[in-house]
Amino acid sequence: MGLIDELLENGGHFIAERGERRATFRPVSDRGGDVASFQTIVRRLRDHEGEGYTIIQDHMSSDHGLDFVDLLILSVGAG
């Protein structure tokens, strides 16, 4: 089971959607605590990039001023 499948199956404090060739991950809300806790998912996905997916977009939050990512879009099946 790949990391994307693991995250989708086990869930967590984030929103994940998967299509045939794309997956998106984002925090459950734009509140500071939710965005901060989402960074754990961002790190895990970045650490495993190339293992069945590539990150095609990461969006930096402009609301929190801490270089937090608030959206990741992945190309599934690449890498």
Tab-separated table of C-alpha atoms in Angstrom:
chain	number	residue	atom	x	y	z
A	1	MET	CA	0.000	0.000	0.000
A	2	GLY	CA	1.399	3.393	-0.973
A	3	LEU	CA	1.467	6.431	1.247
A	4	ILE	CA	-1.481	8.075	-0.520
A	5	ASP	CA	-3.637	4.977	-0.004
A	6	GLU	CA	-2.507	4.756	3.611
A	7	LEU	CA	-3.440	8.385	4.273
A	8	LEU	CA	-6.815	7.973	2.559
A	9	GLU	CA	-7.584	4.764	4.430
A	10	ASN	CA	-6.465	5.890	7.877
A	11	GLY	CA	-7.733	9.442	7.570
A	12	GLY	CA	-6.653	12.185	9.888
A	13	HIS	CA	-7.164	15.839	10.538
A	14	PHE	CA	-7.026	16.791	6.863
A	15	ILE	CA	-9.140	16.564	3.720
A	16	ALA	CA	-7.962	14.261	0.942
A	17	GLU	CA	-9.533	13.624	-2.426
A	18	ARG	CA	-8.297	11.192	-5.029
A	19	GLY	CA	-9.140	10.876	-8.683
A	20	GLU	CA	-7.712	8.534	-11.262
A	21	ARG	CA	-4.471	10.478	-11.779
A	22	ARG	CA	-4.599	13.187	-9.135
A	23	ALA	CA	-4.854	13.563	-5.397
A	24	THR	CA	-5.296	16.689	-3.299
A	25	PHE	CA	-4.584	17.204	0.376
A	26	ARG	CA	-5.507	20.210	2.503
A	27	PRO	CA	-6.175	21.070	6.155
A	28	VAL	CA	-9.713	20.697	7.501
A	29	SER	CA	-9.958	24.473	7.957
A	30	ASP	CA	-7.920	27.632	7.541
A	31	ARG	CA	-7.519	28.070	11.306
A	32	GLY	CA	-3.907	28.355	12.406
A	33	GLY	CA	-3.881	25.134	14.415
A	34	ASP	CA	-5.333	23.084	11.579
A	35	VAL	CA	-2.871	24.515	9.056
A	36	ALA	CA	0.011	23.948	11.480
A	37	SER	CA	-0.938	20.317	12.115
A	38	PHE	CA	-1.303	19.747	8.345
A	39	GLN	CA	2.436	20.384	7.959
A	40	THR	CA	3.084	16.845	9.231
A	41	ILE	CA	1.222	15.503	6.183
A	42	VAL	CA	3.122	17.913	3.933
A	43	ARG	CA	6.463	16.638	5.288
A	44	ARG	CA	5.456	12.977	4.884
A	45	LEU	CA	4.293	13.507	1.311
A	46	ARG	CA	7.444	15.460	0.435
A	47	ASP	CA	9.664	12.807	2.030
A	48	HIS	CA	8.075	10.056	-0.073
A	49	GLU	CA	7.717	11.929	-3.359
A	50	GLY	CA	8.672	9.678	-6.251
A	51	GLU	CA	7.098	6.613	-4.638
A	52	GLY	CA	4.125	6.489	-6.986
A	53	TYR	CA	3.382	10.213	-7.131
A	54	THR	CA	4.913	13.616	-7.713
A	55	ILE	CA	3.894	16.914	-6.170
A	56	ILE	CA	2.723	19.163	-8.975
A	57	GLN	CA	1.627	22.099	-6.819
A	58	ASP	CA	2.035	23.216	-3.266
A	59	HIS	CA	0.301	26.356	-2.179
A	60	MET	CA	1.816	28.460	0.572
A	61	SER	CA	-0.704	29.977	2.963
A	62	SER	CA	-0.703	33.757	2.920
A	63	ASP	CA	-2.879	33.974	6.021
A	64	HIS	CA	-0.404	32.702	8.599
A	65	GLY	CA	2.926	34.172	7.562
A	66	LEU	CA	4.875	31.078	8.596
A	67	ASP	CA	5.526	29.484	5.193
A	68	PHE	CA	2.844	26.886	5.850
A	69	VAL	CA	1.495	24.873	2.932
A	70	ASP	CA	-2.299	24.774	2.808
A	71	LEU	CA	-2.787	22.706	-0.365
A	72	LEU	CA	-0.879	19.920	-2.095
A	73	ILE	CA	-1.840	18.590	-5.502
A	74	LEU	CA	-0.211	15.333	-6.548
A	75	SER	CA	0.091	13.558	-9.869
A	76	VAL	CA	-0.533	9.886	-9.061
A	77	GLY	CA	1.333	7.233	-10.985
A	78	ALA	CA	4.253	9.521	-11.836
A	79	GLY	CA	7.755	9.298	-10.498
